């Protein structure tokens, strides 16, 4: 008889509400869907993440005294061949061009800085030598007249694909204050050092704090204490389905709160239904308009604290008088459904933040249309709520689907290993000597092989 599936199949996803992206981003997302032929949710996630990175440094959401960044964390689940890289490259093309220009300028500024520093050091040494016999006060006055040591230009890195949390903190300390973690191969980030067993709690807590807008703090014996204000980080991590299980079934990430701060999408595949389209998506008028707008936003000077090179001082953006009552109604509706036994109880952690997600998305969409906007109108809020409702439904579909018996997940991992080795017969000794790291003793190997046997493999 045929083998039984190890896990229940997910129900189909809701369509991604591309119309909620607005008159600028929706046509561009449709161009990606038509030419690149990526799933609608993949195109939508990439566009929203790119927009969040572009605008997050300019404004903070302010509702009844509660201030939040417009940063967001996006996780998109898609298989190999789903054109994750192609979609992300198109959505962030303006960002890549901006990054290149910043680095070209940085090289020039850094050469000037080195020359200024060398001259300053020479003057500093001469100043001390000339005042060697004149006492401490004379030296102080001479050094004050010389002025402070020249400051190095900030390192303008705006995106990274798999930083360690420590590396991210150092980049925020010395570099661009508005950054993005964008990876079309999120397995490298999820399976890398930052999310290893020893680093997972620290990384998850740090990313959660950045989403909350808290100051970045670090205290280490080697390089001292650090407290950074006015920094913003958004993320878009694309992962394959087998990697996504490591996220959605990870109790620590769920209980720590990182998953409640993430906007997750797992679209159906388009593979097999993608005849070649002989068209340059970047020449599409809608895409050209989107790229032009992203360039204009990125070129706009970031609002900085006076005297600081990389501490943001975003202006406040609030809900207008028409939008506020609708947002409150949505907040209370979702809260009501979070009670035990009700529809959203299984994902109450995410649902509790759904209203804030809706307002953040509405703020992002507002600033894409008008970077200097001080209020969010009803139309933008309704778009934010429509998108938040999509993410609520995805959370219910995916998070519930991930609550499988851990042995079934191990059995799936072992089955993949057996297939990869092309084994027609497998023994317990092989498994705990050579198999997946999570199944490296005799009892575990026998137990997981029994699961496969019971499912007719």
GROMACS .gro file of C-alpha atoms in nm:
model
  457
    1UNK     CA    1   0.000   0.000   0.000
    2UNK     CA    2   0.102   0.361  -0.051
    3UNK     CA    3   0.294   0.537   0.230
    4UNK     CA    4   0.093   0.767   0.453
    5UNK     CA    5   0.185   1.136   0.471
    6UNK     CA    6   0.379   1.220   0.785
    7UNK     CA    7   0.195   1.547   0.839
    8UNK     CA    8  -0.146   1.680   0.744
    9UNK     CA    9  -0.158   1.900   0.438
   10UNK     CA   10  -0.212   2.270   0.485
   11UNK     CA   11  -0.537   2.419   0.359
   12UNK     CA   12  -0.492   2.658   0.066
   13UNK     CA   13  -0.394   3.016   0.153
   14UNK     CA   14  -0.609   3.320   0.103
   15UNK     CA   15  -0.511   3.534  -0.197
   16UNK     CA   16  -0.267   3.808  -0.100
   17UNK     CA   17  -0.454   4.142  -0.109
   18UNK     CA   18  -0.234   4.314  -0.367
   19UNK     CA   19  -0.500   4.584  -0.410
   20UNK     CA   20  -0.426   4.701  -0.055
   21UNK     CA   21  -0.072   4.802  -0.159
   22UNK     CA   22  -0.208   5.119  -0.316
   23UNK     CA   23  -0.199   5.285  -0.655
   24UNK     CA   24   0.182   5.289  -0.673
   25UNK     CA   25   0.289   4.950  -0.539
   26UNK     CA   26  -0.004   4.734  -0.653
   27UNK     CA   27   0.064   4.780  -1.029
   28UNK     CA   28   0.436   4.719  -0.970
   29UNK     CA   29   0.359   4.400  -0.775
   30UNK     CA   30   0.132   4.286  -1.059
   31UNK     CA   31   0.418   4.348  -1.302
   32UNK     CA   32   0.641   4.117  -1.092
   33UNK     CA   33   0.366   3.857  -1.082
   34UNK     CA   34   0.319   3.878  -1.462
   35UNK     CA   35   0.683   3.890  -1.577
   36UNK     CA   36   0.885   3.723  -1.301
   37UNK     CA   37   0.583   3.496  -1.241
   38UNK     CA   38   0.636   3.477  -0.868
   39UNK     CA   39   0.342   3.401  -0.639
   40UNK     CA   40   0.131   3.704  -0.549
   41UNK     CA   41   0.225   3.688  -0.179
   42UNK     CA   42   0.597   3.671  -0.263
   43UNK     CA   43   0.565   3.986  -0.474
   44UNK     CA   44   0.355   4.158  -0.207
   45UNK     CA   45   0.590   4.068   0.077
   46UNK     CA   46   0.894   4.194  -0.115
   47UNK     CA   47   0.726   4.523  -0.203
   48UNK     CA   48   0.609   4.588   0.153
   49UNK     CA   49   0.947   4.498   0.303
   50UNK     CA   50   1.129   4.726   0.057
   51UNK     CA   51   0.888   5.009   0.139
   52UNK     CA   52   0.931   4.955   0.514
   53UNK     CA   53   1.310   4.979   0.481
   54UNK     CA   54   1.280   5.297   0.275
   55UNK     CA   55   1.046   5.489   0.509
   56UNK     CA   56   1.116   5.352   0.858
   57UNK     CA   57   1.375   5.617   0.942
   58UNK     CA   58   1.144   5.909   0.866
   59UNK     CA   59   0.846   5.862   1.099
   60UNK     CA   60   0.722   5.677   1.406
   61UNK     CA   61   0.364   5.573   1.472
   62UNK     CA   62   0.206   5.760   1.766
   63UNK     CA   63  -0.128   5.647   1.912
   64UNK     CA   64  -0.241   5.783   2.250
   65UNK     CA   65   0.115   5.846   2.360
   66UNK     CA   66   0.234   5.501   2.251
   67UNK     CA   67   0.520   5.539   2.004
   68UNK     CA   68   0.623   5.258   1.768
   69UNK     CA   69   0.860   5.232   1.473
   70UNK     CA   70   0.724   5.162   1.126
   71UNK     CA   71   0.970   4.871   1.101
   72UNK     CA   72   0.833   4.525   1.022
   73UNK     CA   73   0.960   4.166   1.007
   74UNK     CA   74   0.848   3.967   0.702
   75UNK     CA   75   0.893   3.591   0.660
   76UNK     CA   76   0.804   3.434   0.326
   77UNK     CA   77   0.798   3.057   0.279
   78UNK     CA   78   0.869   2.942  -0.077
   79UNK     CA   79   1.037   2.642  -0.235
   80UNK     CA   80   1.353   2.641  -0.444
   81UNK     CA   81   1.270   2.764  -0.794
   82UNK     CA   82   0.989   2.991  -0.676
   83UNK     CA   83   1.193   3.294  -0.793
   84UNK     CA   84   1.257   3.442  -0.452
   85UNK     CA   85   1.585   3.598  -0.568
   86UNK     CA   86   1.435   3.745  -0.885
   87UNK     CA   87   1.146   3.902  -0.697
   88UNK     CA   88   1.361   4.048  -0.422
   89UNK     CA   89   1.613   4.192  -0.670
   90UNK     CA   90   1.338   4.378  -0.855
   91UNK     CA   91   1.166   4.505  -0.539
   92UNK     CA   92   1.493   4.634  -0.391
   93UNK     CA   93   1.666   4.754  -0.708
   94UNK     CA   94   1.645   5.120  -0.605
   95UNK     CA   95   1.792   5.024  -0.267
   96UNK     CA   96   2.084   4.848  -0.436
   97UNK     CA   97   2.155   5.152  -0.655
   98UNK     CA   98   2.133   5.378  -0.350
   99UNK     CA   99   2.370   5.150  -0.158
  100UNK     CA  100   2.625   5.163  -0.442
  101UNK     CA  101   2.615   5.543  -0.452
  102UNK     CA  102   2.658   5.562  -0.074
  103UNK     CA  103   2.962   5.335  -0.090
  104UNK     CA  104   3.118   5.535  -0.373
  105UNK     CA  105   3.075   5.854  -0.169
  106UNK     CA  106   3.205   5.679   0.142
  107UNK     CA  107   3.533   5.586  -0.029
  108UNK     CA  108   3.596   5.950  -0.115
  109UNK     CA  109   3.496   6.069   0.234
  110UNK     CA  110   3.714   5.806   0.399
  111UNK     CA  111   4.021   5.911   0.202
  112UNK     CA  112   3.961   6.273   0.311
  113UNK     CA  113   3.911   6.156   0.670
  114UNK     CA  114   4.244   5.968   0.669
  115UNK     CA  115   4.423   6.279   0.545
  116UNK     CA  116   4.253   6.496   0.809
  117UNK     CA  117   4.330   6.244   1.081
  118UNK     CA  118   4.697   6.226   0.985
  119UNK     CA  119   4.722   6.606   0.991
  120UNK     CA  120   4.541   6.623   1.325
  121UNK     CA  121   4.768   6.361   1.483
  122UNK     CA  122   5.073   6.554   1.365
  123UNK     CA  123   4.934   6.877   1.512
  124UNK     CA  124   4.843   6.693   1.833
  125UNK     CA  125   5.199   6.563   1.878
  126UNK     CA  126   5.348   6.906   1.805
  127UNK     CA  127   5.105   7.069   2.046
  128UNK     CA  128   5.214   6.839   2.329
  129UNK     CA  129   5.583   6.883   2.252
  130UNK     CA  130   5.559   7.263   2.237
  131UNK     CA  131   5.381   7.278   2.572
  132UNK     CA  132   5.579   7.002   2.744
  133UNK     CA  133   5.727   7.235   3.006
  134UNK     CA  134   5.425   7.468   3.048
  135UNK     CA  135   5.211   7.259   3.279
  136UNK     CA  136   4.877   7.079   3.252
  137UNK     CA  137   4.658   7.388   3.206
  138UNK     CA  138   4.868   7.514   2.916
  139UNK     CA  139   4.842   7.173   2.749
  140UNK     CA  140   4.463   7.169   2.798
  141UNK     CA  141   4.424   7.512   2.637
  142UNK     CA  142   4.644   7.415   2.346
  143UNK     CA  143   4.452   7.091   2.288
  144UNK     CA  144   4.119   7.274   2.312
  145UNK     CA  145   4.240   7.516   2.048
  146UNK     CA  146   4.339   7.223   1.830
  147UNK     CA  147   3.988   7.079   1.848
  148UNK     CA  148   3.863   6.720   1.869
  149UNK     CA  149   3.994   6.432   1.663
  150UNK     CA  150   3.819   6.410   1.323
  151UNK     CA  151   3.532   6.160   1.315
  152UNK     CA  152   3.530   5.879   1.065
  153UNK     CA  153   3.241   5.887   0.817
  154UNK     CA  154   2.962   5.644   0.898
  155UNK     CA  155   2.973   5.313   0.712
  156UNK     CA  156   2.670   5.325   0.479
  157UNK     CA  157   2.557   4.963   0.478
  158UNK     CA  158   2.177   4.956   0.453
  159UNK     CA  159   2.117   4.582   0.401
  160UNK     CA  160   2.277   4.256   0.510
  161UNK     CA  161   2.165   3.901   0.442
  162UNK     CA  162   2.283   3.706   0.748
  163UNK     CA  163   2.444   3.918   1.018
  164UNK     CA  164   2.513   3.798   1.369
  165UNK     CA  165   2.328   4.003   1.628
  166UNK     CA  166   2.659   4.137   1.757
  167UNK     CA  167   2.754   4.235   1.403
  168UNK     CA  168   2.421   4.409   1.355
  169UNK     CA  169   2.470   4.609   1.675
  170UNK     CA  170   2.818   4.718   1.568
  171UNK     CA  171   2.685   4.817   1.225
  172UNK     CA  172   2.414   5.027   1.389
  173UNK     CA  173   2.672   5.186   1.619
  174UNK     CA  174   2.912   5.295   1.345
  175UNK     CA  175   2.699   5.292   1.034
  176UNK     CA  176   2.366   5.376   0.875
  177UNK     CA  177   2.090   5.411   1.138
  178UNK     CA  178   1.816   5.257   0.921
  179UNK     CA  179   1.900   4.903   0.813
  180UNK     CA  180   1.740   4.592   0.668
  181UNK     CA  181   1.811   4.221   0.704
  182UNK     CA  182   1.710   4.087   0.362
  183UNK     CA  183   1.786   3.728   0.269
  184UNK     CA  184   1.645   3.526  -0.021
  185UNK     CA  185   1.815   3.221   0.131
  186UNK     CA  186   1.691   3.257   0.487
  187UNK     CA  187   1.807   2.908   0.573
  188UNK     CA  188   2.158   3.050   0.608
  189UNK     CA  189   2.031   3.294   0.869
  190UNK     CA  190   1.799   3.049   1.048
  191UNK     CA  191   2.064   2.775   1.046
  192UNK     CA  192   2.355   3.009   1.108
  193UNK     CA  193   2.539   3.127   1.417
  194UNK     CA  194   2.280   3.389   1.517
  195UNK     CA  195   2.003   3.129   1.552
  196UNK     CA  196   2.218   2.848   1.693
  197UNK     CA  197   2.113   2.695   2.022
  198UNK     CA  198   2.353   2.915   2.221
  199UNK     CA  199   2.264   3.241   2.043
  200UNK     CA  200   1.894   3.195   1.967
  201UNK     CA  201   1.751   3.358   2.278
  202UNK     CA  202   1.981   3.661   2.252
  203UNK     CA  203   1.911   3.710   1.882
  204UNK     CA  204   1.534   3.670   1.918
  205UNK     CA  205   1.523   3.907   2.216
  206UNK     CA  206   1.740   4.162   2.035
  207UNK     CA  207   1.530   4.157   1.718
  208UNK     CA  208   1.212   4.185   1.924
  209UNK     CA  209   1.352   4.490   2.106
  210UNK     CA  210   1.445   4.653   1.775
  211UNK     CA  211   1.088   4.594   1.649
  212UNK     CA  212   0.958   4.755   1.967
  213UNK     CA  213   1.183   5.058   1.911
  214UNK     CA  214   1.379   5.019   2.233
  215UNK     CA  215   1.733   5.158   2.257
  216UNK     CA  216   1.997   4.905   2.158
  217UNK     CA  217   2.203   4.820   2.464
  218UNK     CA  218   2.509   4.603   2.504
  219UNK     CA  219   2.749   4.551   2.795
  220UNK     CA  220   3.065   4.350   2.735
  221UNK     CA  221   3.390   4.327   2.924
  222UNK     CA  222   3.598   4.349   2.606
  223UNK     CA  223   3.467   4.667   2.446
  224UNK     CA  224   3.258   4.827   2.720
  225UNK     CA  225   2.899   4.940   2.737
  226UNK     CA  226   2.692   5.070   2.448
  227UNK     CA  227   2.348   5.234   2.438
  228UNK     CA  228   2.216   5.336   2.096
  229UNK     CA  229   1.910   5.549   2.039
  230UNK     CA  230   1.727   5.624   1.715
  231UNK     CA  231   1.798   5.305   1.520
  232UNK     CA  232   1.552   5.117   1.295
  233UNK     CA  233   1.569   4.766   1.144
  234UNK     CA  234   1.326   4.585   0.914
  235UNK     CA  235   1.360   4.228   0.790
  236UNK     CA  236   1.254   4.007   0.502
  237UNK     CA  237   1.362   3.647   0.537
  238UNK     CA  238   1.267   3.399   0.264
  239UNK     CA  239   1.284   3.035   0.370
  240UNK     CA  240   1.210   2.698   0.219
  241UNK     CA  241   0.924   2.493   0.365
  242UNK     CA  242   1.150   2.245   0.545
  243UNK     CA  243   1.331   2.537   0.713
  244UNK     CA  244   1.004   2.707   0.806
  245UNK     CA  245   0.918   2.410   1.029
  246UNK     CA  246   1.216   2.504   1.245
  247UNK     CA  247   1.056   2.845   1.299
  248UNK     CA  248   0.687   2.769   1.338
  249UNK     CA  249   0.741   2.474   1.573
  250UNK     CA  250   1.008   2.652   1.781
  251UNK     CA  251   0.848   2.709   2.121
  252UNK     CA  252   1.119   2.950   2.229
  253UNK     CA  253   1.064   3.183   1.931
  254UNK     CA  254   0.690   3.172   1.987
  255UNK     CA  255   0.697   3.220   2.363
  256UNK     CA  256   0.970   3.484   2.348
  257UNK     CA  257   0.748   3.687   2.115
  258UNK     CA  258   0.949   3.709   1.794
  259UNK     CA  259   0.686   3.524   1.590
  260UNK     CA  260   0.410   3.757   1.709
  261UNK     CA  261   0.612   4.040   1.554
  262UNK     CA  262   0.652   3.863   1.218
  263UNK     CA  263   0.426   3.888   0.914
  264UNK     CA  264   0.432   3.544   0.755
  265UNK     CA  265   0.314   3.428   0.413
  266UNK     CA  266   0.330   3.083   0.253
  267UNK     CA  267   0.178   3.111  -0.097
  268UNK     CA  268   0.089   2.823  -0.324
  269UNK     CA  269   0.351   2.740  -0.583
  270UNK     CA  270   0.342   2.872  -0.939
  271UNK     CA  271   0.604   2.624  -1.062
  272UNK     CA  272   0.488   2.439  -1.373
  273UNK     CA  273   0.258   2.716  -1.493
  274UNK     CA  274   0.515   2.977  -1.597
  275UNK     CA  275   0.566   3.006  -1.972
  276UNK     CA  276   0.854   3.240  -2.055
  277UNK     CA  277   0.760   3.609  -2.075
  278UNK     CA  278   0.982   3.805  -2.315
  279UNK     CA  279   0.969   4.134  -2.127
  280UNK     CA  280   1.198   4.345  -1.908
  281UNK     CA  281   1.001   4.401  -1.590
  282UNK     CA  282   1.213   4.707  -1.507
  283UNK     CA  283   1.082   4.875  -1.824
  284UNK     CA  284   0.721   4.832  -1.720
  285UNK     CA  285   0.572   5.182  -1.661
  286UNK     CA  286   0.428   5.085  -1.323
  287UNK     CA  287   0.762   4.939  -1.212
  288UNK     CA  288   0.947   5.248  -1.334
  289UNK     CA  289   0.713   5.468  -1.130
  290UNK     CA  290   0.770   5.250  -0.821
  291UNK     CA  291   1.149   5.253  -0.864
  292UNK     CA  292   1.144   5.631  -0.909
  293UNK     CA  293   0.944   5.677  -0.590
  294UNK     CA  294   1.172   5.447  -0.389
  295UNK     CA  295   1.473   5.642  -0.517
  296UNK     CA  296   1.316   5.972  -0.413
  297UNK     CA  297   1.245   5.840  -0.061
  298UNK     CA  298   1.592   5.692  -0.021
  299UNK     CA  299   1.755   6.012  -0.147
  300UNK     CA  300   1.562   6.219   0.109
  301UNK     CA  301   1.782   6.317   0.404
  302UNK     CA  302   1.712   6.115   0.717
  303UNK     CA  303   1.594   6.322   1.016
  304UNK     CA  304   1.882   6.316   1.265
  305UNK     CA  305   1.934   6.445   1.618
  306UNK     CA  306   2.132   6.770   1.610
  307UNK     CA  307   2.504   6.702   1.625
  308UNK     CA  308   2.467   6.327   1.565
  309UNK     CA  309   2.574   6.152   1.246
  310UNK     CA  310   2.353   5.844   1.281
  311UNK     CA  311   2.086   5.890   1.550
  312UNK     CA  312   1.741   5.918   1.398
  313UNK     CA  313   1.476   6.165   1.514
  314UNK     CA  314   1.166   6.060   1.317
  315UNK     CA  315   0.857   6.278   1.313
  316UNK     CA  316   0.531   6.142   1.456
  317UNK     CA  317   0.249   6.012   1.239
  318UNK     CA  318  -0.094   5.960   1.396
  319UNK     CA  319  -0.436   5.831   1.295
  320UNK     CA  320  -0.669   6.105   1.178
  321UNK     CA  321  -1.016   6.159   1.323
  322UNK     CA  322  -1.183   5.927   1.070
  323UNK     CA  323  -0.926   5.649   1.098
  324UNK     CA  324  -0.892   5.633   1.477
  325UNK     CA  325  -1.244   5.496   1.559
  326UNK     CA  326  -1.211   5.229   1.288
  327UNK     CA  327  -0.872   5.124   1.425
  328UNK     CA  328  -1.015   5.100   1.778
  329UNK     CA  329  -1.302   4.889   1.646
  330UNK     CA  330  -1.058   4.652   1.474
  331UNK     CA  331  -0.843   4.633   1.787
  332UNK     CA  332  -1.141   4.543   2.007
  333UNK     CA  333  -1.279   4.293   1.754
  334UNK     CA  334  -0.950   4.102   1.741
  335UNK     CA  335  -0.911   4.120   2.119
  336UNK     CA  336  -1.256   3.966   2.162
  337UNK     CA  337  -1.159   3.672   1.938
  338UNK     CA  338  -0.847   3.602   2.146
  339UNK     CA  339  -1.038   3.466   2.446
  340UNK     CA  340  -0.997   3.097   2.527
  341UNK     CA  341  -1.205   2.882   2.294
  342UNK     CA  342  -1.253   3.153   2.035
  343UNK     CA  343  -1.118   3.174   1.681
  344UNK     CA  344  -0.788   3.350   1.745
  345UNK     CA  345  -0.699   3.186   2.077
  346UNK     CA  346  -0.444   2.951   1.912
  347UNK     CA  347  -0.250   3.253   1.777
  348UNK     CA  348  -0.333   3.504   2.048
  349UNK     CA  349   0.031   3.618   2.065
  350UNK     CA  350   0.023   3.740   1.706
  351UNK     CA  351  -0.340   3.851   1.719
  352UNK     CA  352  -0.266   4.072   2.020
  353UNK     CA  353  -0.032   4.273   1.798
  354UNK     CA  354  -0.250   4.262   1.485
  355UNK     CA  355  -0.392   4.613   1.539
  356UNK     CA  356  -0.042   4.754   1.577
  357UNK     CA  357   0.068   4.570   1.262
  358UNK     CA  358  -0.232   4.721   1.079
  359UNK     CA  359  -0.138   5.072   1.191
  360UNK     CA  360   0.231   5.022   1.107
  361UNK     CA  361   0.148   4.895   0.758
  362UNK     CA  362  -0.093   5.186   0.712
  363UNK     CA  363   0.187   5.423   0.815
  364UNK     CA  364   0.426   5.265   0.564
  365UNK     CA  365   0.170   5.297   0.284
  366UNK     CA  366   0.102   5.657   0.385
  367UNK     CA  367   0.467   5.759   0.374
  368UNK     CA  368   0.518   5.590   0.039
  369UNK     CA  369   0.255   5.830  -0.093
  370UNK     CA  370   0.370   6.132   0.111
  371UNK     CA  371   0.697   6.113   0.306
  372UNK     CA  372   0.609   6.423   0.509
  373UNK     CA  373   0.259   6.306   0.609
  374UNK     CA  374   0.169   6.363   0.975
  375UNK     CA  375  -0.156   6.166   0.977
  376UNK     CA  376  -0.288   5.833   0.846
  377UNK     CA  377  -0.623   5.867   0.671
  378UNK     CA  378  -0.907   5.615   0.666
  379UNK     CA  379  -0.822   5.473   0.322
  380UNK     CA  380  -0.465   5.386   0.422
  381UNK     CA  381  -0.581   5.242   0.754
  382UNK     CA  382  -0.838   5.021   0.583
  383UNK     CA  383  -0.561   4.892   0.355
  384UNK     CA  384  -0.348   4.820   0.662
  385UNK     CA  385  -0.636   4.634   0.826
  386UNK     CA  386  -0.698   4.430   0.509
  387UNK     CA  387  -0.335   4.323   0.504
  388UNK     CA  388  -0.332   4.254   0.880
  389UNK     CA  389  -0.639   4.031   0.838
  390UNK     CA  390  -0.453   3.835   0.570
  391UNK     CA  391  -0.160   3.782   0.809
  392UNK     CA  392  -0.399   3.674   1.087
  393UNK     CA  393  -0.544   3.409   0.857
  394UNK     CA  394  -0.195   3.295   0.758
  395UNK     CA  395  -0.095   3.273   1.124
  396UNK     CA  396  -0.394   3.049   1.195
  397UNK     CA  397  -0.319   2.832   0.893
  398UNK     CA  398   0.057   2.801   0.942
  399UNK     CA  399   0.109   2.811   1.317
  400UNK     CA  400  -0.165   2.554   1.375
  401UNK     CA  401  -0.020   2.339   1.097
  402UNK     CA  402   0.321   2.352   1.262
  403UNK     CA  403   0.205   2.214   1.594
  404UNK     CA  404   0.296   1.860   1.497
  405UNK     CA  405   0.441   1.589   1.711
  406UNK     CA  406   0.819   1.654   1.726
  407UNK     CA  407   0.878   1.290   1.631
  408UNK     CA  408   0.691   1.347   1.306
  409UNK     CA  409   0.916   1.641   1.226
  410UNK     CA  410   1.222   1.424   1.300
  411UNK     CA  411   1.078   1.147   1.085
  412UNK     CA  412   1.038   1.394   0.800
  413UNK     CA  413   1.397   1.507   0.844
  414UNK     CA  414   1.520   1.147   0.851
  415UNK     CA  415   1.317   1.060   0.541
  416UNK     CA  416   1.483   1.349   0.358
  417UNK     CA  417   1.825   1.219   0.464
  418UNK     CA  418   1.745   0.865   0.345
  419UNK     CA  419   1.625   0.998   0.009
  420UNK     CA  420   1.934   1.214  -0.023
  421UNK     CA  421   2.154   0.908   0.034
  422UNK     CA  422   1.937   0.705  -0.208
  423UNK     CA  423   1.921   0.417   0.039
  424UNK     CA  424   1.694   0.124  -0.038
  425UNK     CA  425   1.752  -0.026   0.309
  426UNK     CA  426   1.843   0.165   0.624
  427UNK     CA  427   1.949   0.040   0.967
  428UNK     CA  428   1.929   0.206   1.306
  429UNK     CA  429   2.308   0.194   1.337
  430UNK     CA  430   2.344   0.394   1.014
  431UNK     CA  431   2.104   0.655   1.142
  432UNK     CA  432   2.266   0.724   1.478
  433UNK     CA  433   2.619   0.705   1.332
  434UNK     CA  434   2.571   0.906   1.012
  435UNK     CA  435   2.220   1.050   1.012
  436UNK     CA  436   2.073   1.387   1.111
  437UNK     CA  437   2.227   1.545   1.420
  438UNK     CA  438   1.899   1.532   1.612
  439UNK     CA  439   1.889   1.151   1.585
  440UNK     CA  440   2.231   1.045   1.707
  441UNK     CA  441   2.159   0.774   1.964
  442UNK     CA  442   2.020   0.423   1.938
  443UNK     CA  443   1.689   0.481   2.116
  444UNK     CA  444   1.602   0.789   1.912
  445UNK     CA  445   1.697   0.620   1.586
  446UNK     CA  446   1.483   0.314   1.659
  447UNK     CA  447   1.190   0.531   1.768
  448UNK     CA  448   1.195   0.754   1.460
  449UNK     CA  449   1.244   0.459   1.223
  450UNK     CA  450   0.937   0.303   1.386
  451UNK     CA  451   0.741   0.620   1.301
  452UNK     CA  452   0.838   0.581   0.935
  453UNK     CA  453   0.754   0.212   0.947
  454UNK     CA  454   0.411   0.286   1.098
  455UNK     CA  455   0.347   0.529   0.812
  456UNK     CA  456   0.427   0.251   0.560
  457UNK     CA  457   0.762   0.384   0.447
   0.00000   0.00000   0.00000
